[in-house]
mmCIF file of C-alpha atoms and ligand atoms in Angstrom:
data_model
loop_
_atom_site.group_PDB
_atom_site.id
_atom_site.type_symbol
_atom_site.label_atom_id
_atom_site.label_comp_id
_atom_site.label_asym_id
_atom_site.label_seq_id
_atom_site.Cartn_x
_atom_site.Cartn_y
_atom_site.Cartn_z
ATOM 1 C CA UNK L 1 -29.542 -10.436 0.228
ATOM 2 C CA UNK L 2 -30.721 -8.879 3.427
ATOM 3 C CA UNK L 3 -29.117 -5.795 4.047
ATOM 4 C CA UNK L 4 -27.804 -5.287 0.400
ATOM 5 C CA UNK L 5 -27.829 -2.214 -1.073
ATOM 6 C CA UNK L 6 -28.055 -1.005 -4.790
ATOM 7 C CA UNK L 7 -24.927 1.069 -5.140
ATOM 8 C CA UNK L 8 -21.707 0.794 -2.848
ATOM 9 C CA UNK L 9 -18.715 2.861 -3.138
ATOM 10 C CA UNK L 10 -15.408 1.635 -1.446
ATOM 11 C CA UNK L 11 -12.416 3.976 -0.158
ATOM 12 C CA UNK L 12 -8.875 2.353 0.225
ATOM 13 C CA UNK L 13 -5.861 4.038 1.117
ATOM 14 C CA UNK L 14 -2.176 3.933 -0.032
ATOM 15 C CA UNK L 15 0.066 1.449 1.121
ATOM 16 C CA UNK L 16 3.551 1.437 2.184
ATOM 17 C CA UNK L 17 4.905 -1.938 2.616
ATOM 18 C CA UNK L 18 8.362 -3.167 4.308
ATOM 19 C CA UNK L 19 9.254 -0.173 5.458
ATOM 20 C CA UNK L 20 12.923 -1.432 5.709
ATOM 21 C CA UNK L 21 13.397 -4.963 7.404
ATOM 22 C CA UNK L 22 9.817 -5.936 7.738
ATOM 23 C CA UNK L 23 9.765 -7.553 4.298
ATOM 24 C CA UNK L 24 6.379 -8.518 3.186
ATOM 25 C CA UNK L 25 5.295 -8.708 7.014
ATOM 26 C CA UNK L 26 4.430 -4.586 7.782
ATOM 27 C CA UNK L 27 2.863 -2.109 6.070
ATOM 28 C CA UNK L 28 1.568 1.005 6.927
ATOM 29 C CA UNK L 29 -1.773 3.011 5.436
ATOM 30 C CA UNK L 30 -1.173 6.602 4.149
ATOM 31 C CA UNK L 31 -3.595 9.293 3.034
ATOM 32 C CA UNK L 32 -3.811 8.872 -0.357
ATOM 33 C CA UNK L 33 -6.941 7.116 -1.743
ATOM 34 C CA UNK L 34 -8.587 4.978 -4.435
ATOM 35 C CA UNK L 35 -12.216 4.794 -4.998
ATOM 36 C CA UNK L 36 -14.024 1.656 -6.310
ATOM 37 C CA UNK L 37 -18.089 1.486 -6.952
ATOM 38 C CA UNK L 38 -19.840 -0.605 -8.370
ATOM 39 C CA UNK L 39 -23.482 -1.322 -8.909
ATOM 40 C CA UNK L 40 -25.837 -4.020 -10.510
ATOM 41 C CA UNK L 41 -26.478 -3.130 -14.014
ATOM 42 C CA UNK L 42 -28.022 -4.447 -17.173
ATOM 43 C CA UNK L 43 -24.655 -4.782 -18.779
ATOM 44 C CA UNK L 44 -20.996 -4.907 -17.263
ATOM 45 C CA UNK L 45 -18.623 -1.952 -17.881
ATOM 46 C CA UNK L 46 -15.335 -0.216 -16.433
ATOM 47 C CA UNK L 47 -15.270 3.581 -16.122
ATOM 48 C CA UNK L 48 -12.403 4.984 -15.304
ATOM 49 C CA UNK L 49 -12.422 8.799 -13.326
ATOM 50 C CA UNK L 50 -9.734 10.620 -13.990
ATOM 51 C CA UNK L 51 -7.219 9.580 -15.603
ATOM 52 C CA UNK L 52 -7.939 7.290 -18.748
ATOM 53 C CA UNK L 53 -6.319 3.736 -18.369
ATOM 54 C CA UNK L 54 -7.075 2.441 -21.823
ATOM 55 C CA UNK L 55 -4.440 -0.647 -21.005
ATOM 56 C CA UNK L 56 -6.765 -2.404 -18.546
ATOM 57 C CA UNK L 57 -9.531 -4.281 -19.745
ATOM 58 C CA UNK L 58 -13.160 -2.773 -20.013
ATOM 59 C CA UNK L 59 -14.791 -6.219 -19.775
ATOM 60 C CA UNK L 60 -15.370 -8.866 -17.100
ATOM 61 C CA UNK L 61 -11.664 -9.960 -17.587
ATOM 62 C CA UNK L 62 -11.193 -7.058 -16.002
ATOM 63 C CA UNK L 63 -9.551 -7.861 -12.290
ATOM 64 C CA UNK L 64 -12.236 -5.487 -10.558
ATOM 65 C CA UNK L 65 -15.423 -7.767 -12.035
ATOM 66 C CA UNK L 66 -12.858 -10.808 -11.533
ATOM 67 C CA UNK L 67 -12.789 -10.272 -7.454
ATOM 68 C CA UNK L 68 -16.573 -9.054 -7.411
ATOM 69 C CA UNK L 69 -17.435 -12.122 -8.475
ATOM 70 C CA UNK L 70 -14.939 -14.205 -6.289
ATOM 71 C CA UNK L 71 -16.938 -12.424 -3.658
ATOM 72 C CA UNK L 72 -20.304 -13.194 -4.935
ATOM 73 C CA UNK L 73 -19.341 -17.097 -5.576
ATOM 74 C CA UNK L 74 -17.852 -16.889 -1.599
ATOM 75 C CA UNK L 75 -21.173 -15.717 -0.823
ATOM 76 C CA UNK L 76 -23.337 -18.160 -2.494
ATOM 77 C CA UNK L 77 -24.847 -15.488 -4.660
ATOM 78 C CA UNK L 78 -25.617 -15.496 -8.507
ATOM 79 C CA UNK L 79 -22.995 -12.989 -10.058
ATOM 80 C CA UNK L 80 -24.773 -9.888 -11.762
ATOM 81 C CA UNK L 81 -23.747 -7.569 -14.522
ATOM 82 C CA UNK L 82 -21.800 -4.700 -12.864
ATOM 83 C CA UNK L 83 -21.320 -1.244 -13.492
ATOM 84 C CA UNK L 84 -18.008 -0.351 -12.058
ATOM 85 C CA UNK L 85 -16.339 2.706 -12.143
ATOM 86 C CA UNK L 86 -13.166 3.094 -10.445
ATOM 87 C CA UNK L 87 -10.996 6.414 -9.554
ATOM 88 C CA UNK L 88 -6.921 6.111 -8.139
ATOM 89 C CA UNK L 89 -5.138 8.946 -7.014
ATOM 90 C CA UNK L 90 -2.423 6.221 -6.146
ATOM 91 C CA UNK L 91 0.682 6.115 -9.085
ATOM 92 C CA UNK L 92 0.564 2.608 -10.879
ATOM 93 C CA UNK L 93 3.514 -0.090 -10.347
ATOM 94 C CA UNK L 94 5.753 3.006 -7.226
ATOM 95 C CA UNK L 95 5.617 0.746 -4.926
ATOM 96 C CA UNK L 96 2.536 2.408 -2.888
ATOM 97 C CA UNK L 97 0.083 -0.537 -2.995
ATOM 98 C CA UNK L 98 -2.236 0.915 -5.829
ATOM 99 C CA UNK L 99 -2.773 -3.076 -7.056
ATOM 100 C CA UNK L 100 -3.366 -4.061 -3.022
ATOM 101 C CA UNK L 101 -5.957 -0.626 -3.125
ATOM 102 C CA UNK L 102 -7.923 -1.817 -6.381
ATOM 103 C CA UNK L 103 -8.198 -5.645 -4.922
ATOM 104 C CA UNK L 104 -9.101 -4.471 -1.095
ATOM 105 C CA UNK L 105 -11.599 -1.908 -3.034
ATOM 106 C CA UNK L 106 -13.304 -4.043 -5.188
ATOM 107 C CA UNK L 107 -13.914 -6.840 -2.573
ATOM 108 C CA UNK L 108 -15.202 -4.169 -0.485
ATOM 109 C CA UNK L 109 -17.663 -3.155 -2.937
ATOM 110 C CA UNK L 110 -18.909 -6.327 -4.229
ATOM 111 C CA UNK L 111 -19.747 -7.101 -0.384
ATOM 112 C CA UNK L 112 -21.602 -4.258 0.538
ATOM 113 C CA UNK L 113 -23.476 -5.031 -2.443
ATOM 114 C CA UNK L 114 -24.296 -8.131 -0.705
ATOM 115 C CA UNK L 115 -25.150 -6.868 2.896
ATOM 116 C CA UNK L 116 -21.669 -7.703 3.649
ATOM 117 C CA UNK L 117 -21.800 -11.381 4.123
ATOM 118 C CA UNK L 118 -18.008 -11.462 4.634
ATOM 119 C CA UNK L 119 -16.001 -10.263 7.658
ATOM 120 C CA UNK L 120 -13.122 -7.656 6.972
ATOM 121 C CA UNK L 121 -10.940 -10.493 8.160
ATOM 122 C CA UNK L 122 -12.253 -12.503 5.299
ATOM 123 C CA UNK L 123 -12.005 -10.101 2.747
ATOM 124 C CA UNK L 124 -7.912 -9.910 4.101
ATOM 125 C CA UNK L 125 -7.623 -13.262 3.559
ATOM 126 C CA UNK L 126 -9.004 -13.330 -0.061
ATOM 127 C CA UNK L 127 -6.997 -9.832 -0.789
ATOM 128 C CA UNK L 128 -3.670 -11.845 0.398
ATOM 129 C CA UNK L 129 -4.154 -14.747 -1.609
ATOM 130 C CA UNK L 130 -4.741 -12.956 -4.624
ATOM 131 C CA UNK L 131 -1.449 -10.663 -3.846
ATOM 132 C CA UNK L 132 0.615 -13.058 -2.534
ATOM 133 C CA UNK L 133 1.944 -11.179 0.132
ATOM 134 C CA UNK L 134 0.025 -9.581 3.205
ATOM 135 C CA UNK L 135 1.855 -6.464 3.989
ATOM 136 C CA UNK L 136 0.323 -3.933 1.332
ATOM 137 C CA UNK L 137 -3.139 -5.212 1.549
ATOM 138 C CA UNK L 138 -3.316 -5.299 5.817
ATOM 139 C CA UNK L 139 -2.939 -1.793 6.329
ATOM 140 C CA UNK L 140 -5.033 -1.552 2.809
ATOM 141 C CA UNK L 141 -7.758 -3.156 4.655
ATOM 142 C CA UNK L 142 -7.584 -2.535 8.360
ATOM 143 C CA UNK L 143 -5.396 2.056 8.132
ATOM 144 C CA UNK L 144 -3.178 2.382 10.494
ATOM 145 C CA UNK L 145 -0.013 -0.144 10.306
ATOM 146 C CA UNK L 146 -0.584 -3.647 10.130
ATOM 147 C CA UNK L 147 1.722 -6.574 11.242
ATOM 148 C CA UNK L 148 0.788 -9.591 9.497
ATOM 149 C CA UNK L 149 1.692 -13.308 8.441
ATOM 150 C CA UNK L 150 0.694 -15.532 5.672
ATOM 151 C CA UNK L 151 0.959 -19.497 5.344
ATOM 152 C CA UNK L 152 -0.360 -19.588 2.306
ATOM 153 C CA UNK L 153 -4.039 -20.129 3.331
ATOM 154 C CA UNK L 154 -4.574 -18.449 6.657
ATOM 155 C CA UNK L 155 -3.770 -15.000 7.182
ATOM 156 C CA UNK L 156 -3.126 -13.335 10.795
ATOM 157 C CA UNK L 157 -2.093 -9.594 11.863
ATOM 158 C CA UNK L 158 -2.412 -7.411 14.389
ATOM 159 C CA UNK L 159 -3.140 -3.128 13.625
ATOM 160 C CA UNK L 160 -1.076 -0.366 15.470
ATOM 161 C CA UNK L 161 -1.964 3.171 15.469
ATOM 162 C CA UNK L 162 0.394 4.981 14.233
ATOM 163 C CA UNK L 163 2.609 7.341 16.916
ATOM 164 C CA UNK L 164 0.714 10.469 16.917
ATOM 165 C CA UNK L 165 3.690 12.143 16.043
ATOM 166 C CA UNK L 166 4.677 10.832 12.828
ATOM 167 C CA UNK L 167 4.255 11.530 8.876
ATOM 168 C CA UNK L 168 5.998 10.641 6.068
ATOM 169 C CA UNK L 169 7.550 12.124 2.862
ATOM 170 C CA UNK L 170 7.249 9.816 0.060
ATOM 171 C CA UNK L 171 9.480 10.293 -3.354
ATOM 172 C CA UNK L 172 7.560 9.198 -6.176
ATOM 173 C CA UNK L 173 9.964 8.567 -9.610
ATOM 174 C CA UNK L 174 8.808 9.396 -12.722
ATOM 175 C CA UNK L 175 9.214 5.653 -13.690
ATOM 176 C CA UNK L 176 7.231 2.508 -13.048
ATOM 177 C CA UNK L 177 9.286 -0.395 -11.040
ATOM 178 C CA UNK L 178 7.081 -3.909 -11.547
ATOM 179 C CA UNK L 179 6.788 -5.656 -8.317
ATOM 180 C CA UNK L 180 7.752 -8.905 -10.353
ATOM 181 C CA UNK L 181 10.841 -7.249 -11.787
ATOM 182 C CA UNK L 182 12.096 -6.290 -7.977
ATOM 183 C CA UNK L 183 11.160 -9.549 -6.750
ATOM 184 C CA UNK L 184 13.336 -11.198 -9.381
ATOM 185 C CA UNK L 185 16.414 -9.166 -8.231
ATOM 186 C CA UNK L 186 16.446 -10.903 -5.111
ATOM 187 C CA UNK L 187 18.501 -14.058 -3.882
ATOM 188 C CA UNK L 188 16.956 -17.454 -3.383
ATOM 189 C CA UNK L 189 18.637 -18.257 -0.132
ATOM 190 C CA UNK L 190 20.131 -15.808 2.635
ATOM 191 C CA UNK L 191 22.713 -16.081 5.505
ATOM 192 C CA UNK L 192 21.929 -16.967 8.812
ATOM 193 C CA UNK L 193 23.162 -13.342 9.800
ATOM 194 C CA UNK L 194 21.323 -11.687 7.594
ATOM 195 C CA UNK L 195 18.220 -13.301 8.584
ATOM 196 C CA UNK L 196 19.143 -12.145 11.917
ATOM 197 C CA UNK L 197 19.730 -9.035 11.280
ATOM 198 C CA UNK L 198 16.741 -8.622 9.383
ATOM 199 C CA UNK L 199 14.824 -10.444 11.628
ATOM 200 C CA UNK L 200 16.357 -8.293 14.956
ATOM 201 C CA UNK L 201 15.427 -4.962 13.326
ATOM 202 C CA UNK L 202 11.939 -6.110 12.151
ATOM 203 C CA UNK L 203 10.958 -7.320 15.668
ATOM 204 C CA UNK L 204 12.480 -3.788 17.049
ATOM 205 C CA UNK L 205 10.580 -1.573 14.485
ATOM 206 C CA UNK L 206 7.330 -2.999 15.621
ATOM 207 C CA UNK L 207 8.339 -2.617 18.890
ATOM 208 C CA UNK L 208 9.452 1.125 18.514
ATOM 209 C CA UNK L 209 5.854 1.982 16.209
ATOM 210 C CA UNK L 210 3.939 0.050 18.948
ATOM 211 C CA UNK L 211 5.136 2.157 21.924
ATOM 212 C CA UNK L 212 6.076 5.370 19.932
ATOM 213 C CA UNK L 213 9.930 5.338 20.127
ATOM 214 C CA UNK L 214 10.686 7.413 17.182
ATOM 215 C CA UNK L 215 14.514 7.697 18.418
ATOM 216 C CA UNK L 216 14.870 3.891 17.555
ATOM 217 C CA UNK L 217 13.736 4.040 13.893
ATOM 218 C CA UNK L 218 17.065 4.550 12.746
ATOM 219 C CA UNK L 219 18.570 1.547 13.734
ATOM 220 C CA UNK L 220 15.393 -0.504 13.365
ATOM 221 C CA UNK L 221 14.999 0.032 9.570
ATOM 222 C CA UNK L 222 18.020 -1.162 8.355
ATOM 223 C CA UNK L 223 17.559 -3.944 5.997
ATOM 224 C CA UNK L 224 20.074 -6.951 4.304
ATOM 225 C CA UNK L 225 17.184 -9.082 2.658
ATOM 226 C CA UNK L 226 16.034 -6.653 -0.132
ATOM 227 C CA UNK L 227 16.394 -3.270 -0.745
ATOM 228 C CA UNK L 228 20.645 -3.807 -1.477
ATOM 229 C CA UNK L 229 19.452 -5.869 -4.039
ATOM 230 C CA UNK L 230 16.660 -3.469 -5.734
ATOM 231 C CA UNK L 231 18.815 -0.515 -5.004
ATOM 232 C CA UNK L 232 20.688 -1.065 -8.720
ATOM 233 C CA UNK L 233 17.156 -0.687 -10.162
ATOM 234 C CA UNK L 234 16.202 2.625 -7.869
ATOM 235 C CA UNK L 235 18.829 5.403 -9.040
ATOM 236 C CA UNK L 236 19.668 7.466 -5.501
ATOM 237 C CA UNK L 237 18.144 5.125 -3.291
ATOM 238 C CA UNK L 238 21.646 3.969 -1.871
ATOM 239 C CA UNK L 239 22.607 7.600 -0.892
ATOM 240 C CA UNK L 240 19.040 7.672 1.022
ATOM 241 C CA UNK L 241 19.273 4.913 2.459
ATOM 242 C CA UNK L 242 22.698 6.172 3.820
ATOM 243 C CA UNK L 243 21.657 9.612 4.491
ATOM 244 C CA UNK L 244 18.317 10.935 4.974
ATOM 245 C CA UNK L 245 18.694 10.320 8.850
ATOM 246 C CA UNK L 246 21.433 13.618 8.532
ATOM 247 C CA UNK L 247 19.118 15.511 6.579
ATOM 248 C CA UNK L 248 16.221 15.031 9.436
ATOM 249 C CA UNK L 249 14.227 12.004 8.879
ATOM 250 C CA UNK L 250 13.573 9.605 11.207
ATOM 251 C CA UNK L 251 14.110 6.696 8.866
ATOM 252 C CA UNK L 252 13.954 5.964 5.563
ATOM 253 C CA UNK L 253 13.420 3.042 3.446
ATOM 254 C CA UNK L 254 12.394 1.692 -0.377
ATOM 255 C CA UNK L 255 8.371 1.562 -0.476
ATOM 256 C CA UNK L 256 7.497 -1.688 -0.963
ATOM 257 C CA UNK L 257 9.038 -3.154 -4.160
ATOM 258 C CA UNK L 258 9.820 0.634 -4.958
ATOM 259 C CA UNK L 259 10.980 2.710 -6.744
ATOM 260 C CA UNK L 260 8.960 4.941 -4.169
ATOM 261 C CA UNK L 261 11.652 5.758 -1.387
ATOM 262 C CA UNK L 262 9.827 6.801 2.017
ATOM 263 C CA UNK L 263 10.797 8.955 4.882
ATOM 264 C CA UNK L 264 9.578 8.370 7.805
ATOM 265 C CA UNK L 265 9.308 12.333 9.960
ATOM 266 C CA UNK L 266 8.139 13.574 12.853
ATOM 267 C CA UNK L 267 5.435 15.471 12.367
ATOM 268 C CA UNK L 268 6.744 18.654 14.542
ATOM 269 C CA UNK L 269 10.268 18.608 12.657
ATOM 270 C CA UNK L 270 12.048 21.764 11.929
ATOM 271 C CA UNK L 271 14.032 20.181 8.939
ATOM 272 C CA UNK L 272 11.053 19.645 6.699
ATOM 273 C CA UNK L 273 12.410 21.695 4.122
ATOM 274 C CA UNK L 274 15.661 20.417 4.226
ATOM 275 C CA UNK L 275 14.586 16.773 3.183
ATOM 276 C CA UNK L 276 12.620 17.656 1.144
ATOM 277 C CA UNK L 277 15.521 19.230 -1.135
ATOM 278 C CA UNK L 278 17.886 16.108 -0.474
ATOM 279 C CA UNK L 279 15.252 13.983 -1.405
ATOM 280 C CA UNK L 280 14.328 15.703 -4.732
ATOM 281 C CA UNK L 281 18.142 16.277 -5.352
ATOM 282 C CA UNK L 282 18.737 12.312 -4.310
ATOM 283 C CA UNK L 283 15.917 10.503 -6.143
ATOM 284 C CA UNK L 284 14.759 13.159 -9.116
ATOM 285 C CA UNK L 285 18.295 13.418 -11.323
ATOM 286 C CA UNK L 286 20.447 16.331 -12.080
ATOM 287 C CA UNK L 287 17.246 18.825 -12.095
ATOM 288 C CA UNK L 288 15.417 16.908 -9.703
ATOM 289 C CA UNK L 289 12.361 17.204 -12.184
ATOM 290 C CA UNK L 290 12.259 13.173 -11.911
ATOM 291 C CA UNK L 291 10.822 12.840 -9.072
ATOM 292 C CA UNK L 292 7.298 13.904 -7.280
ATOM 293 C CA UNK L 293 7.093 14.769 -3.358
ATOM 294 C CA UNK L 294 4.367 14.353 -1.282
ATOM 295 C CA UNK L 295 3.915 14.522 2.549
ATOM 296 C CA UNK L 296 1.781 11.695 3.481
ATOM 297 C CA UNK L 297 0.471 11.373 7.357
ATOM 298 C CA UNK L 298 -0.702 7.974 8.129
ATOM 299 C CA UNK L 299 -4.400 7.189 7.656
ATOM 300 C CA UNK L 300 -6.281 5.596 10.366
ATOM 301 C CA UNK L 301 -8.403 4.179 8.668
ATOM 302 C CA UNK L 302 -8.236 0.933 5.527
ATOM 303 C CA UNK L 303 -11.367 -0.062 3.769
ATOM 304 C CA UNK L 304 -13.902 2.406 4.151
ATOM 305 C CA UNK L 305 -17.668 2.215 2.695
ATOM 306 C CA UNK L 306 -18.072 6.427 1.483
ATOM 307 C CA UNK L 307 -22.037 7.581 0.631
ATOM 308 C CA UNK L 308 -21.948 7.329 -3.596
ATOM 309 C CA UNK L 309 -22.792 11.128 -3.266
ATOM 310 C CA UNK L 310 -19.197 11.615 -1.738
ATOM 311 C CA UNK L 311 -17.091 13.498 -4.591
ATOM 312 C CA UNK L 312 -14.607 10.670 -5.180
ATOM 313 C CA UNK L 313 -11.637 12.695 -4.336
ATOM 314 C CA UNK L 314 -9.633 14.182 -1.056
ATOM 315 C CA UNK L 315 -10.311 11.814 1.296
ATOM 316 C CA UNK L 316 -10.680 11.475 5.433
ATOM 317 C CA UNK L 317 -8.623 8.562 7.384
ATOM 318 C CA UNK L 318 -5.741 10.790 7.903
ATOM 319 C CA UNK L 319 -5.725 11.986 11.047
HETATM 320 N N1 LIG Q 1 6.767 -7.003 0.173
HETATM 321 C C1 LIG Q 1 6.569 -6.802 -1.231
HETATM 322 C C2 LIG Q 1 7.892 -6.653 -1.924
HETATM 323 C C3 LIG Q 1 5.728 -5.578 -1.384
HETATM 324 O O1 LIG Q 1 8.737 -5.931 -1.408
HETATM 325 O O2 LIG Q 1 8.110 -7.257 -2.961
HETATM 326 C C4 LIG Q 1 5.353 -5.282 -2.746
HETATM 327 O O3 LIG Q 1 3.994 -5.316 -2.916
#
């Protein structure tokens, strides 16, 4: 295809989606990366960098050829053999979009292969049909954080930067939370005033990211709809939910279907160390030895298409 090109290597960040009320409607990018590349080959195979995941499939069942070729059929182009190797710095089944990373990264991929016949917008659509939700693959796609709906075919959103003031401490468990097993936890049906509520604070969060009004975070991630329900699953995320605001966070909230729990900071805080010991002490067990910290800024940018030479590590959206 015009344009094409004989090796492409995609960069996707980490996702945090929710981030309290804004259930599967905002997300927000964060600088941690996976890398996806792929390139026409005489046979298809699945290399993994890093880490060895011998429990994914090495063949074409495997979900990175799967969306390559969704791409290619989208495209009207015959599907090749691949060679695909694929590197994640992003934990498995936290609850920091590393699924919504490896979909974004492969459809990435398989397009630039093409001469990217596909609009990013396109590729968002595909990526939130496939997830099912649009809030860890928007900011996946497009960095920053991403407000977005889904009606089951069409999917809309609009990107913020993030306020240049603001980072986040993420608390990783040592466990893996599926996203189906925290979806089941949840109710069928809701009240009208939790809907409201939810609905009040999720309108207010986006207002308060949009103009940079840190102050209202507080308030504005408070959520009824799901994290009182996962919170039986996520050992200590009731006492951060109720008090990482006195131990100098912004606000806090479950990452996506967790067990990830997120604190939202501003960047020039003096009280870094301070959360970071309640949050090791909250979410990591007696020792704290449970739990992994990182301090995550946002990254500006989603789906990026890196030079094949680029060591696939480290990475560049955060700002
Ligand atoms: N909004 C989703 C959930 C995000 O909370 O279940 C998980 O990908």
């Amino acid at each position: 295809m015009p344009g094409g090109r004989d090796r492409a290597r995609a960069r996707v960040p980490a996702t945090s989606a929710n981030l309290g009320p804004g259930f599967d409607a905002l997300g927000i990018a964060l600088s941690l990366y996976a890398w996806i590349e792929m390139a026409p080959a005489e046979e298809t195979t699945i290399r993994y960098v890093g880490d060895p995941m011998p429990n994914l499939p090495a063949d074409k069942t495997n979900l990175l050829y799967v969306i390559a070729r969704r791409v290619y059929e989208e495209a009207g182009a015959p599907m090749p053999e691949l060679e695909i190797a694929f590197r994640g710095d992003i934990p498995l089944a936290r609850g920091l979009g590393s699924s919504a990373a490896a979909i974004v990264g492969a459809l990435g991929a398989a397009n630039a292969l093409l001469g990217e016949p596909l609009p990013r917008e396109e590729l968002f659509r595909i990526a939130t049909e496939i997830e099912g939700h649009p809030d860890n693959v928007g900011p996946a796609t497009f960095g920053g954080i991403v407000s977005a709906v889904w009606d089951g075919r069409r999917a809309s959103h609009i990107r913020l930067d993030p306020p240049p003031a603001l980072t986040t401490l993420v608390a990783i468990p040592a466990y893996e939370l599926s996203t189906s097993k925290a979806r089941a936890a949840l109710p069928e049906a809701y009240s009208r005033a939790d809907a409201v509520y939810n609905l009040s604070r999720a309108a207010l969060l986006t207002a308060a990211l949009a103009t940079g009004r840190l102050d209202a975070l507080k308030d504005a991630m408070q959520d009824k709809l799901h994290q009182p329900y996962r919170a039986p699953l996520v050992p200590g995320l009731d006492r951060v939910l109720r008090e990482t605001v006195d131990r100098g966070a912004l606000g806090a909230a479950l990452s996506g279907a967790g067990p990830t729990a997120i604190a939202l900071v501003d960047e020039s805080s003096p009280r870094k160390n301070e959360l970071e010991t309640f949050l090791r002490e909250a979410m990591g067990g007696p020792d704290g030895a449970g739990v992994e910290l990182l301090w995550l800024p946002p990254s500006v940018e989603g789906l990026v298409l890196v030079p094949a030479t680029e060591p696939m590590n480290g990475g560049g959206g955060a700002r």
